Coordinates of C-alpha atoms in Angstrom, one line a residue:
Chain I
M17 CA -12.4 -31.8 -7.0
A18 CA -14.3 -29.5 -9.3
P19 CA -13.8 -25.8 -8.4
L20 CA -16.4 -23.7 -6.5
P21 CA -18.4 -26.7 -5.1
S22 CA -20.5 -24.3 -2.9
W23 CA -21.6 -22.4 -6.0
N24 CA -24.7 -23.8 -7.9
D25 CA -24.4 -24.5 -11.6
G26 CA -25.7 -21.5 -13.4
A27 CA -24.8 -18.3 -15.2
A28 CA -22.7 -16.8 -12.5
K29 CA -20.5 -19.8 -11.8
S30 CA -20.0 -20.5 -15.5
A31 CA -19.1 -16.9 -16.2
I32 CA -16.5 -16.9 -13.4
L33 CA -14.9 -20.1 -14.3
D34 CA -14.8 -19.1 -18.0
F35 CA -13.2 -15.8 -17.1
V36 CA -10.5 -17.4 -15.1
A37 CA -9.9 -20.0 -17.9
R38 CA -9.8 -17.4 -20.7
T39 CA -7.5 -15.0 -18.9
T40 CA -5.0 -17.7 -18.0
R41 CA -4.9 -19.5 -21.4
E42 CA -1.4 -18.8 -22.8
G43 CA -1.6 -17.7 -26.4
G44 CA -5.3 -17.1 -26.1
P45 CA -6.9 -13.8 -27.1
D46 CA -7.9 -12.9 -23.5
Y47 CA -4.6 -13.9 -21.9
V48 CA -3.7 -11.7 -18.9
P49 CA -0.1 -11.9 -17.7
P50 CA 0.2 -13.1 -14.1
A51 CA 1.5 -9.7 -12.9
E52 CA -1.7 -8.1 -14.0
R53 CA -4.1 -10.6 -12.4
I54 CA -5.3 -8.4 -9.7
A55 CA -8.6 -9.2 -8.0
V56 CA -10.2 -6.8 -5.4
F57 CA -12.8 -7.8 -2.9
D58 CA -14.8 -5.7 -0.5
N59 CA -15.1 -7.3 2.9
D60 CA -18.2 -6.4 4.9
G61 CA -21.2 -8.0 3.1
T62 CA -19.0 -9.5 0.4
L63 CA -16.7 -11.9 2.2
W64 CA -18.4 -12.1 5.6
C65 CA -21.7 -11.1 7.2
E66 CA -22.3 -7.3 7.9
F67 CA -25.9 -7.5 9.1
P68 CA -27.5 -6.1 11.2
L69 CA -24.4 -4.1 12.0
L70 CA -20.8 -4.2 10.7
V71 CA -18.7 -6.5 12.8
Q72 CA -16.4 -3.6 13.6
V73 CA -19.3 -1.6 15.0
F74 CA -20.1 -4.5 17.4
F75 CA -16.4 -4.4 18.3
A76 CA -16.6 -0.7 19.0
L77 CA -19.7 -1.2 21.2
A78 CA -17.9 -3.9 23.2
E79 CA -14.8 -1.8 23.6
V80 CA -16.7 1.2 24.8
K81 CA -18.2 -1.0 27.5
R82 CA -14.8 -2.3 28.4
L83 CA -13.3 1.2 28.6
A84 CA -16.2 2.5 30.6
Q85 CA -15.7 -0.3 33.1
Q86 CA -12.1 0.7 33.5
D87 CA -13.0 4.4 33.6
P88 CA -16.6 5.1 34.6
L89 CA -16.1 8.8 34.1
L90 CA -16.5 8.1 30.4
L91 CA -20.2 7.5 31.0
R92 CA -20.6 11.2 31.4
K93 CA -19.9 11.7 27.7
P94 CA -23.2 11.6 25.8
A95 CA -21.9 9.5 22.9
F96 CA -20.5 6.8 25.2
R97 CA -23.7 6.8 27.3
A98 CA -25.8 6.4 24.1
M99 CA -23.7 3.5 22.8
I100 CA -23.8 1.7 26.1
D101 CA -27.5 2.2 26.4
G102 CA -28.0 1.1 22.8
D103 CA -29.8 4.4 22.2
V104 CA -29.3 4.8 18.4
K105 CA -31.7 7.7 18.3
A106 CA -29.7 9.6 20.8
L107 CA -26.5 8.7 19.1
M108 CA -27.7 9.9 15.7
S109 CA -28.8 13.3 17.2
L110 CA -25.4 14.1 18.7
P111 CA -22.9 16.4 17.0
R112 CA -20.3 14.6 14.8
K113 CA -17.5 15.6 17.1
D114 CA -19.2 13.8 20.0
V115 CA -19.8 10.7 18.0
L116 CA -16.2 10.5 16.9
E117 CA -15.0 10.4 20.5
P118 CA -15.9 6.8 21.2
A119 CA -14.7 5.8 17.7
F120 CA -11.3 7.3 18.4
A121 CA -11.2 6.0 22.0
T122 CA -11.5 2.5 20.7
H123 CA -9.3 2.8 17.7
A124 CA -6.6 5.3 18.7
G125 CA -4.2 6.0 21.6
M126 CA -2.8 2.5 21.6
T127 CA 0.0 1.0 19.5
V128 CA -0.9 -0.9 16.4
E129 CA 0.2 -4.1 18.2
Q130 CA -2.1 -3.4 21.2
F131 CA -5.0 -2.6 18.8
H132 CA -4.4 -6.0 17.1
A133 CA -4.5 -7.7 20.5
N134 CA -7.6 -5.9 21.5
A135 CA -9.3 -6.8 18.3
W136 CA -8.3 -10.5 18.4
R137 CA -9.2 -10.8 22.1
W138 CA -12.7 -9.8 21.1
L139 CA -13.0 -11.5 17.7
R140 CA -11.9 -14.9 18.9
Q141 CA -15.0 -15.3 21.0
A142 CA -17.6 -12.7 20.1
E143 CA -20.8 -14.2 18.7
H144 CA -23.3 -12.8 16.2
P145 CA -26.5 -12.0 18.1
R146 CA -28.7 -14.0 15.8
L147 CA -26.7 -16.5 13.7
G148 CA -25.6 -18.6 16.7
R149 CA -21.9 -18.6 15.8
R150 CA -18.8 -16.4 16.2
F151 CA -18.4 -13.5 13.8
I152 CA -15.2 -15.1 12.5
D153 CA -17.3 -18.2 11.6
N154 CA -19.5 -16.0 9.4
A155 CA -17.1 -15.9 6.4
Y156 CA -18.8 -17.0 3.3
V157 CA -17.6 -20.4 2.1
P158 CA -18.4 -19.8 -1.6
Q159 CA -16.2 -16.7 -1.5
R160 CA -13.4 -18.6 0.2
E161 CA -13.6 -21.1 -2.6
L162 CA -13.5 -18.3 -5.2
L163 CA -10.5 -16.6 -3.6
G164 CA -8.7 -20.0 -3.6
H165 CA -9.6 -20.7 -7.2
L166 CA -8.3 -17.3 -8.3
R167 CA -5.1 -17.7 -6.4
T168 CA -4.6 -21.2 -7.8
N169 CA -4.7 -19.6 -11.2
G170 CA -2.1 -16.9 -10.4
F171 CA -4.4 -14.1 -9.3
R172 CA -3.4 -11.9 -6.4
T173 CA -6.4 -11.3 -4.2
Y174 CA -6.7 -8.0 -2.3
I175 CA -9.3 -6.8 0.2
V176 CA -10.3 -3.2 -0.3
T177 CA -12.6 -2.3 2.6
G178 CA -14.2 0.6 4.3
G179 CA -13.5 -1.2 7.6
G180 CA -10.3 -0.5 9.5
V181 CA -7.2 -1.9 7.8
E182 CA -5.7 -3.0 11.1
F183 CA -9.0 -4.6 12.3
V184 CA -9.4 -6.6 9.1
R185 CA -5.7 -7.6 9.1
V186 CA -6.3 -9.5 12.3
V187 CA -8.5 -12.0 10.5
A188 CA -7.8 -11.7 6.8
E189 CA -5.1 -14.4 6.6
R190 CA -7.0 -16.8 8.8
L191 CA -10.3 -16.4 7.1
Y192 CA -9.5 -15.6 3.5
G193 CA -5.8 -16.5 3.0
I194 CA -5.1 -12.8 2.3
P195 CA -1.8 -11.5 3.9
P196 CA -1.6 -8.0 5.5
E197 CA 0.2 -6.4 2.5
Q198 CA -2.9 -7.2 0.4
V199 CA -5.4 -5.6 2.8
I200 CA -6.3 -2.0 2.0
G201 CA -8.7 -0.2 4.3
S202 CA -9.6 2.8 6.4
S203 CA -6.9 4.0 8.7
T204 CA -6.0 6.4 11.5
K205 CA -2.8 8.5 11.3
M206 CA 0.1 6.9 13.1
K207 CA 3.1 8.2 15.0
L208 CA 6.4 6.5 15.3
E209 CA 7.6 6.3 18.9
D210 CA 11.0 5.4 20.2
G211 CA 10.3 4.1 23.7
P212 CA 11.3 1.5 26.2
D213 CA 9.4 -1.1 24.1
G214 CA 11.4 -0.4 21.1
M215 CA 10.2 1.4 18.0
V216 CA 6.5 1.2 17.8
L217 CA 3.6 2.9 15.9
R218 CA 0.9 4.6 17.9
K219 CA -2.5 5.1 16.3
L220 CA -3.6 8.8 16.5
P221 CA -7.1 10.1 17.0
E222 CA -7.1 11.5 13.5
L223 CA -8.5 10.0 10.3
G224 CA -5.9 8.9 7.8
S225 CA -8.2 7.6 5.0
F226 CA -11.8 6.6 4.9
D227 CA -11.6 3.8 2.3
D228 CA -15.1 4.0 0.8
R229 CA -16.5 4.9 -2.7
D230 CA -14.1 7.0 -4.7
E231 CA -11.4 6.6 -2.0
K232 CA -11.3 2.9 -2.7
V233 CA -10.1 3.7 -6.2
V234 CA -7.6 6.3 -5.0
N235 CA -6.2 3.8 -2.5
I236 CA -6.1 1.0 -5.2
A237 CA -4.0 3.3 -7.3
L238 CA -1.8 4.4 -4.5
H239 CA -1.2 0.9 -2.9
I240 CA -1.3 -1.4 -5.9
G241 CA -0.6 0.9 -8.9
R242 CA -2.5 -1.4 -11.2
R243 CA -6.1 -1.4 -12.4
P244 CA -7.8 -4.6 -11.2
V245 CA -9.2 -7.1 -13.7
F246 CA -11.7 -8.6 -11.3
A247 CA -13.8 -6.9 -8.6
F248 CA -16.4 -8.1 -6.1
G249 CA -18.6 -5.9 -3.9
N250 CA -22.0 -5.8 -2.4
S251 CA -23.0 -2.1 -1.9
D252 CA -23.0 1.3 -3.4
G253 CA -19.7 2.0 -1.6
D254 CA -18.1 -0.5 -4.1
L255 CA -19.6 1.0 -7.2
A256 CA -16.6 3.3 -8.0
M257 CA -14.1 0.4 -7.5
I258 CA -16.2 -1.9 -9.7
R259 CA -16.7 0.7 -12.5
Y260 CA -13.0 1.6 -12.3
T261 CA -12.2 -2.1 -12.8
L262 CA -14.6 -2.6 -15.7
A263 CA -13.3 0.6 -17.4
G264 CA -10.0 -1.0 -18.2
T265 CA -9.0 -2.4 -21.6
G266 CA -9.0 -6.2 -22.1
P267 CA -10.9 -8.8 -20.2
R268 CA -12.5 -7.4 -17.0
M269 CA -15.2 -8.8 -14.8
A270 CA -17.1 -7.5 -11.7
W271 CA -19.8 -8.9 -9.5
Y272 CA -22.2 -7.7 -6.9
L273 CA -23.4 -10.1 -4.1
H274 CA -27.1 -9.5 -3.5
H275 CA -28.3 -10.4 0.0
D276 CA -31.7 -12.0 -0.8
D277 CA -31.6 -15.0 1.5
A278 CA -33.6 -14.5 4.6
T279 CA -33.5 -18.2 5.4
R280 CA -29.8 -18.8 5.6
E281 CA -28.5 -15.3 6.1
F282 CA -30.4 -11.9 5.7
A283 CA -32.3 -10.2 2.9
Y284 CA -31.5 -6.5 2.5
D285 CA -30.4 -4.0 -0.1
R286 CA -31.4 -0.4 -0.6
D287 CA -32.9 0.1 2.9
F288 CA -29.7 -0.9 4.7
R289 CA -28.8 2.6 5.8
L290 CA -25.2 1.7 7.0
S291 CA -24.3 0.4 3.6
P292 CA -27.1 0.6 1.0
F293 CA -27.2 -1.4 -2.2
G294 CA -29.5 0.7 -4.4
E295 CA -27.8 2.5 -7.2
G296 CA -25.5 -0.5 -7.8
L297 CA -28.5 -2.8 -8.0
D298 CA -30.5 -0.5 -10.3
R299 CA -27.6 0.0 -12.7
A300 CA -25.9 -3.4 -12.6
T301 CA -27.2 -4.6 -16.0
E302 CA -26.5 -1.2 -17.7
L303 CA -23.0 -1.1 -16.4
G304 CA -22.1 -4.8 -17.1
I305 CA -21.9 -5.9 -13.5
G306 CA -23.0 -9.4 -12.7
V307 CA -25.3 -9.9 -9.8
V308 CA -24.9 -13.1 -7.6
S309 CA -28.0 -14.1 -5.8
M310 CA -27.1 -15.7 -2.5
K311 CA -30.3 -17.6 -2.5
R312 CA -30.0 -18.9 -6.1
D313 CA -26.2 -19.2 -6.6
W314 CA -24.9 -20.6 -3.4
N315 CA -25.7 -24.1 -2.1
R316 CA -24.1 -23.3 1.2
V317 CA -23.3 -20.0 2.9
F318 CA -21.4 -20.8 6.1
A319 CA -18.9 -23.4 7.1
D320 CA -20.8 -25.2 9.8
G321 CA -24.2 -25.5 8.1
D322 CA -26.8 -22.8 7.5
D323 CA -29.1 -23.0 10.5
A324 CA -32.2 -20.9 10.1
N325 CA -31.7 -17.6 11.9
D326 CA -34.4 -15.8 13.7
G327 CA -35.6 -14.0 10.6
G328 CA -33.3 -11.4 9.1
S329 CA -35.1 -9.2 6.7
A330 CA -34.1 -5.6 6.9
Chain F
M4 CA 27.5 -18.3 -11.2
A5 CA 28.3 -17.3 -7.6
P6 CA 26.0 -14.7 -6.3
L7 CA 26.8 -10.9 -6.0
P8 CA 29.7 -11.0 -8.5
S9 CA 30.0 -7.1 -8.5
W10 CA 30.6 -7.2 -4.7
N11 CA 34.2 -7.7 -3.6
D12 CA 34.9 -10.5 -1.1
G13 CA 34.8 -9.0 2.3
A14 CA 32.8 -8.5 5.5
A15 CA 29.8 -6.9 3.9
K16 CA 29.4 -9.5 1.1
S17 CA 29.9 -12.4 3.6
A18 CA 27.5 -11.0 6.1
I19 CA 24.8 -10.5 3.4
L20 CA 25.2 -14.0 1.9
D21 CA 25.3 -15.5 5.4
F22 CA 22.1 -13.7 6.4
V23 CA 20.2 -14.9 3.4
A24 CA 21.5 -18.5 4.0
R25 CA 20.6 -18.5 7.7
T26 CA 17.1 -17.1 7.3
T27 CA 16.2 -19.5 4.5
R28 CA 17.6 -22.7 6.1
E29 CA 14.6 -24.8 7.0
G30 CA 14.8 -26.1 10.5
G31 CA 17.6 -23.7 11.3
P32 CA 17.5 -21.5 14.3
D33 CA 17.3 -18.3 12.2
Y34 CA 14.7 -19.5 9.8
V35 CA 12.3 -16.8 8.6
P36 CA 9.1 -18.1 6.9
P37 CA 8.8 -16.8 3.3
A38 CA 5.8 -14.6 4.1
E39 CA 7.9 -12.6 6.5
R40 CA 10.9 -12.1 4.2
I41 CA 10.4 -8.4 3.6
A42 CA 13.3 -6.3 2.4
V43 CA 13.0 -2.6 2.0
F44 CA 15.3 -0.3 0.0
D45 CA 15.5 3.4 -0.3
N46 CA 15.9 4.5 -3.9
D47 CA 17.8 7.8 -4.4
G48 CA 21.4 7.2 -3.4
T49 CA 20.8 3.6 -2.5
L50 CA 19.7 2.0 -5.8
W51 CA 20.6 4.7 -8.3
C52 CA 22.7 7.9 -8.3
E53 CA 21.2 11.0 -6.6
F54 CA 24.2 13.4 -6.9
P55 CA 24.5 16.3 -7.5
L56 CA 20.6 16.5 -7.5
L57 CA 17.9 13.9 -7.2
V58 CA 16.8 12.7 -10.6
Q59 CA 13.3 13.9 -9.9
V60 CA 14.6 17.4 -9.3
F61 CA 16.3 17.3 -12.7
F62 CA 12.9 16.1 -14.1
A63 CA 11.0 19.0 -12.4
L64 CA 13.5 21.5 -13.8
A65 CA 13.1 20.1 -17.3
E66 CA 9.3 20.1 -17.0
V67 CA 9.2 23.7 -15.8
K68 CA 11.1 24.6 -18.9
R69 CA 8.7 22.6 -21.1
L70 CA 5.7 24.2 -19.4
A71 CA 7.2 27.7 -19.7
Q72 CA 7.7 27.2 -23.4
Q73 CA 4.0 26.3 -23.7
D74 CA 2.9 29.2 -21.5
P75 CA 5.5 32.0 -21.2
L76 CA 3.3 33.8 -18.7
L77 CA 4.7 31.3 -16.1
L78 CA 8.0 33.1 -16.3
R79 CA 6.5 36.0 -14.4
K80 CA 6.3 33.7 -11.3
P81 CA 9.5 34.1 -9.3
A82 CA 10.0 30.4 -8.5
F83 CA 9.6 29.4 -12.1
R84 CA 12.0 32.1 -13.2
A85 CA 14.6 31.1 -10.6
M86 CA 14.4 27.4 -11.6
I87 CA 14.8 28.2 -15.3
D88 CA 17.7 30.5 -14.5
G89 CA 19.3 27.9 -12.3
D90 CA 19.3 30.5 -9.5
V91 CA 19.4 28.3 -6.4
K92 CA 20.0 31.3 -4.1
A93 CA 16.9 33.1 -5.4
L94 CA 14.9 29.9 -5.1
M95 CA 16.0 29.3 -1.5
S96 CA 15.0 32.8 -0.6
L97 CA 11.4 32.6 -1.8
P98 CA 8.4 31.8 0.5
R99 CA 7.5 28.1 0.6
K100 CA 4.2 28.7 -1.1
D101 CA 6.0 30.2 -4.1
V102 CA 8.5 27.3 -4.3
L103 CA 5.7 24.7 -4.2
E104 CA 4.0 26.2 -7.3
P105 CA 6.4 24.7 -9.8
A106 CA 6.5 21.4 -7.8
F107 CA 2.7 21.1 -8.2
A108 CA 2.7 22.4 -11.7
T109 CA 4.9 19.6 -12.8
H110 CA 3.4 16.9 -10.5
A111 CA -0.3 17.7 -10.4
G112 CA -3.2 18.7 -12.6
M113 CA -2.7 15.8 -15.0
T114 CA -4.0 12.2 -14.7
V115 CA -1.7 9.6 -13.3
E116 CA -1.4 8.1 -16.8
Q117 CA -0.4 11.4 -18.2
F118 CA 2.2 11.9 -15.5
H119 CA 3.7 8.5 -16.2
A120 CA 3.9 9.4 -19.8
N121 CA 5.5 12.8 -19.0
A122 CA 8.0 11.1 -16.7
W123 CA 9.0 8.4 -19.2
R124 CA 9.2 10.8 -22.1
W125 CA 11.9 12.6 -20.2
L126 CA 13.6 9.6 -18.4
R127 CA 14.1 7.5 -21.5
Q128 CA 16.5 10.1 -22.9
A129 CA 17.7 12.5 -20.1
E130 CA 21.4 12.3 -19.4
H131 CA 23.3 12.9 -16.2
P132 CA 25.2 16.2 -16.5
R133 CA 28.6 14.6 -15.5
L134 CA 28.4 10.8 -15.8
G135 CA 27.9 10.7 -19.5
R136 CA 25.0 8.3 -19.5
R137 CA 21.2 8.4 -19.0
F138 CA 19.9 8.6 -15.5
I139 CA 18.2 5.3 -16.1
D140 CA 21.6 3.8 -16.8
N141 CA 22.8 5.0 -13.4
A142 CA 21.2 2.1 -11.4
Y143 CA 23.8 0.4 -9.3
V144 CA 24.7 -3.1 -10.6
P145 CA 25.7 -4.5 -7.2
Q146 CA 22.3 -3.5 -5.8
R147 CA 20.5 -5.1 -8.8
E148 CA 22.4 -8.3 -8.0
L149 CA 21.4 -8.0 -4.3
L150 CA 17.8 -7.5 -5.2
G151 CA 17.9 -10.6 -7.5
H152 CA 19.6 -12.7 -4.9
L153 CA 17.1 -11.8 -2.3
R154 CA 14.2 -12.6 -4.6
T155 CA 15.7 -15.9 -5.7
N156 CA 15.6 -16.8 -2.0
G157 CA 12.0 -15.9 -1.5
F158 CA 12.3 -12.3 -0.2
R159 CA 9.9 -9.7 -1.4
T160 CA 11.8 -6.5 -2.3
Y161 CA 10.1 -3.2 -1.7
I162 CA 11.2 0.4 -2.5
V163 CA 10.4 2.9 0.2
T164 CA 11.4 6.3 -1.2
G165 CA 11.1 10.0 -0.5
G166 CA 10.7 10.4 -4.2
G167 CA 7.3 10.4 -5.9
V168 CA 5.7 6.9 -6.0
E169 CA 4.4 7.5 -9.5
F170 CA 7.8 8.8 -10.8
V171 CA 9.6 5.7 -9.4
R172 CA 6.9 3.3 -10.6
V173 CA 7.8 4.3 -14.2
V174 CA 11.3 2.7 -13.8
A175 CA 11.2 0.4 -10.9
E176 CA 10.3 -2.8 -12.8
R177 CA 12.6 -2.1 -15.6
L178 CA 15.6 -1.1 -13.5
Y179 CA 15.1 -3.2 -10.3
G180 CA 12.5 -5.9 -11.0
I181 CA 10.2 -4.3 -8.5
P182 CA 6.5 -4.1 -9.5
P183 CA 4.3 -1.1 -8.8
E184 CA 2.6 -2.7 -5.8
Q185 CA 5.9 -2.9 -4.1
V186 CA 6.8 0.7 -4.5
I187 CA 6.0 3.0 -1.6
G188 CA 6.7 6.7 -2.0
S189 CA 5.6 10.3 -1.6
S190 CA 2.3 11.1 -3.2
T191 CA -0.1 13.8 -4.1
K192 CA -3.8 13.5 -3.3
M193 CA -5.8 12.1 -6.2
K194 CA -9.4 12.6 -7.4
L195 CA -11.4 10.0 -9.3
E196 CA -12.9 11.5 -12.5
D197 CA -15.6 10.0 -14.6
G198 CA -15.0 11.6 -18.0
P199 CA -15.0 10.9 -21.7
D200 CA -11.8 9.0 -21.3
G201 CA -13.3 6.6 -18.8
M202 CA -12.6 6.5 -15.1
V203 CA -9.3 8.1 -14.4
L204 CA -7.4 9.5 -11.4
R205 CA -6.2 13.1 -11.5
K206 CA -3.3 14.2 -9.4
L207 CA -4.2 17.1 -7.2
P208 CA -1.9 20.0 -6.1
E209 CA -2.0 18.8 -2.5
L210 CA 0.5 16.6 -0.6
G211 CA -0.8 13.1 0.2
S212 CA 2.3 11.8 2.0
F213 CA 6.0 12.9 2.1
D214 CA 7.6 9.5 2.5
D215 CA 10.7 10.4 4.5
R216 CA 12.1 9.7 8.0
D217 CA 9.4 8.6 10.4
E218 CA 6.8 8.7 7.6
K219 CA 8.7 5.8 5.9
V220 CA 7.9 3.7 8.9
V221 CA 4.3 4.8 9.0
N222 CA 3.9 3.9 5.3
I223 CA 5.6 0.6 5.7
A224 CA 3.1 -0.2 8.5
L225 CA 0.1 1.0 6.4
H226 CA 1.1 -0.5 3.1
I227 CA 2.9 -3.7 4.1
G228 CA 1.6 -4.4 7.6
R229 CA 4.8 -6.3 8.5
R230 CA 8.1 -5.2 10.0
P231 CA 10.9 -5.8 7.5
V232 CA 13.7 -8.2 8.2
F233 CA 16.2 -6.4 5.9
A234 CA 16.7 -2.7 5.1
F235 CA 19.1 -0.7 3.0
G236 CA 19.4 3.0 2.9
N237 CA 22.0 5.8 2.4
S238 CA 21.0 8.8 4.3
D239 CA 19.5 10.1 7.6
G240 CA 16.1 10.0 5.9
D241 CA 16.4 6.2 6.1
L242 CA 17.5 6.0 9.8
A243 CA 14.0 5.5 11.2
M244 CA 13.2 2.8 8.7
I245 CA 16.5 1.1 9.4
R246 CA 16.1 1.3 13.2
Y247 CA 12.5 0.1 12.9
T248 CA 13.7 -3.0 11.0
L249 CA 16.5 -3.8 13.4
A250 CA 14.1 -3.4 16.4
G251 CA 12.2 -6.5 15.5
T252 CA 12.7 -9.9 17.1
G253 CA 14.6 -12.6 15.3
P254 CA 17.2 -12.2 12.6
R255 CA 17.3 -8.6 11.2
M256 CA 19.9 -6.8 9.1
A257 CA 20.3 -3.3 7.8
W258 CA 22.9 -1.5 5.7
Y259 CA 23.9 2.0 4.8
L260 CA 25.6 2.7 1.4
H261 CA 28.4 5.2 2.0
H262 CA 29.3 7.3 -1.1
D263 CA 33.0 7.4 -0.8
D264 CA 34.0 6.9 -4.4
A265 CA 35.0 10.1 -6.2
T266 CA 36.5 8.2 -9.0
R267 CA 33.7 6.0 -10.2
E268 CA 30.7 8.0 -8.8
F269 CA 30.8 10.7 -6.1
A270 CA 32.1 11.2 -2.6
Y271 CA 29.6 12.9 -0.2
D272 CA 27.9 12.4 3.1
R273 CA 27.1 14.9 5.9
D274 CA 27.4 17.9 3.7
F275 CA 24.9 16.8 1.0
R276 CA 22.2 19.2 2.1
L277 CA 19.4 17.7 0.0
S278 CA 19.9 14.3 1.8
P279 CA 22.6 14.3 4.4
F280 CA 24.2 11.2 5.8
G281 CA 25.5 12.4 9.1
E282 CA 23.7 11.0 12.1
G283 CA 23.4 7.6 10.4
L284 CA 27.1 7.5 9.7
D285 CA 28.1 8.6 13.2
R286 CA 25.7 6.1 14.9
A287 CA 25.9 3.1 12.6
T288 CA 28.3 1.0 14.7
E289 CA 26.4 1.8 17.9
L290 CA 23.1 0.9 16.3
G291 CA 24.3 -2.3 14.6
I292 CA 23.9 -1.0 11.0
G293 CA 26.5 -2.3 8.5
V294 CA 28.2 0.3 6.3
V295 CA 29.0 -0.6 2.7
S296 CA 31.8 1.4 1.2
M297 CA 31.2 1.9 -2.5
K298 CA 35.0 2.2 -3.0
R299 CA 35.9 -0.9 -1.1
D300 CA 33.0 -3.2 -1.5
W301 CA 32.0 -2.8 -5.1
N302 CA 34.2 -3.9 -8.0
R303 CA 31.8 -2.3 -10.5
V304 CA 29.2 0.4 -10.0
F305 CA 27.4 0.9 -13.3
A306 CA 26.4 -1.4 -16.1
D307 CA 28.4 0.0 -18.9
G308 CA 31.7 0.5 -17.1
D309 CA 32.7 3.1 -14.7
D310 CA 34.2 5.9 -16.7
A311 CA 35.8 8.5 -14.5
N312 CA 33.5 11.4 -14.1
D313 CA 34.6 15.0 -14.0
G314 CA 35.3 14.9 -10.3
G315 CA 32.4 14.5 -7.9
S316 CA 33.2 15.4 -4.3
A317 CA 30.6 17.4 -2.6

């Protein structure tokens, strides 16, 4: 079967297929040795849907409700109250310290294994409020094909996400064929405990790394120690990683996914406050970044058909 | 050729070969799927010689001299003076802040690429003061064979070192066949710079992670996201990593290398203040950790023959 069947014939598909062919042609001028074939992908908005909220934010909201059911005293805390009431305005007006409390309550205090279990218990059934399917069914089929095509050709595919590394690890292999050691993301600090359940790691209520913007590049250097040759993102948070990739010598390629498809998914870019795509969109041509139009370049988006949603412009 | 030729027949060799055979026998009760075949190795004292000083300490000493030649005003700083004079007593008596200055002067301020170049410029020629060969020729042949045997059988071999990740990356592929993305180590923080030389990362004079003891386990969890099935260390700094490995379900194995060979290398353990092997040695049997005796278990140590050194007991 021809590669990338969910990608329409066009400039983007041709360029990608040509890049893979050139960089894997032994003896060719653009040959890249297998060890250097590193491809990095953002996750939210690049590999799966992030609109209207990041999946992990939906998770945090659900976990806050679950925790408040177990311990109703939490409802006295203004940030917990605001999250449960869906009162975004109230939440935005609180001091940062208050807002971090529910974030840490849902992402720290438990062991890494317990966190994985919490996340999967929710992810395996939680449904997107508009798209009529589970969040884990909102991975983009064309991107899965691209990941597979890269790997078939000896590329190692990494996720480099602003989302939590442990949250994404729960689904990365199942959804994208990306193993835990190839997921780089945000993290809390951890503490080794030697208890009755053996040696375990407990997540602490303290930020380890917020893997966004410049930090994505720092973490690529720390974790991989190689400059990628291929990068794919969808927002300004990916611009540093993309520019770092393109700044290397030899063949390099980088893409932005533009969400311009209100019929099958959502149309948004610079006004999406959680993860805007403004500077990247404006400078893509100047910086040599390709822009994939979901509407034009993909003949399918999701695995089970692209039912019209209830209208998704930002 | 039979595997591990530099290992003498005996309990250690048999146990290692048997472990690899059992865990790779499809359909067998101890089968470990390839994705889970993670082996972690300490570096200093486990893969190459660390006595009488860690190689990276010799490097720092040489770099301090080089920097002081460029900028003699540095000699006014007591820690620089003490290092250049070889005055360990004076160095130990200085405040921590003063001692960190030369460490950061030699490991921060430059880009990661410049640091790699500094390290290689020194490593390619620097000789061990007693063993009569370069530091990079002091990698242990039996360990290289073990790494190769593991990889032939589908294991992924990682270094998890207290040494600097960038320092070790300079030699890890050449000496051990271990690529940069499989080296985990101590780090400085880094800053992304967008300058005339493109996008580069500059090492900052601030600790990122000191990858020793419990932190080795934290970093294994963060970077790999899998519990290893095989671990090899040589000091108390590796005990947490080793115990974490053994605490997993299914087949697990861990080894300590005991430096008991004053003729071909050096004999030291609990009195080696920089990296003692005391608790690990005392508890190995109780904890199910195998102990490899360099004297008994290895018929060769180094690649170019094991000339007697000038006497190496601690």
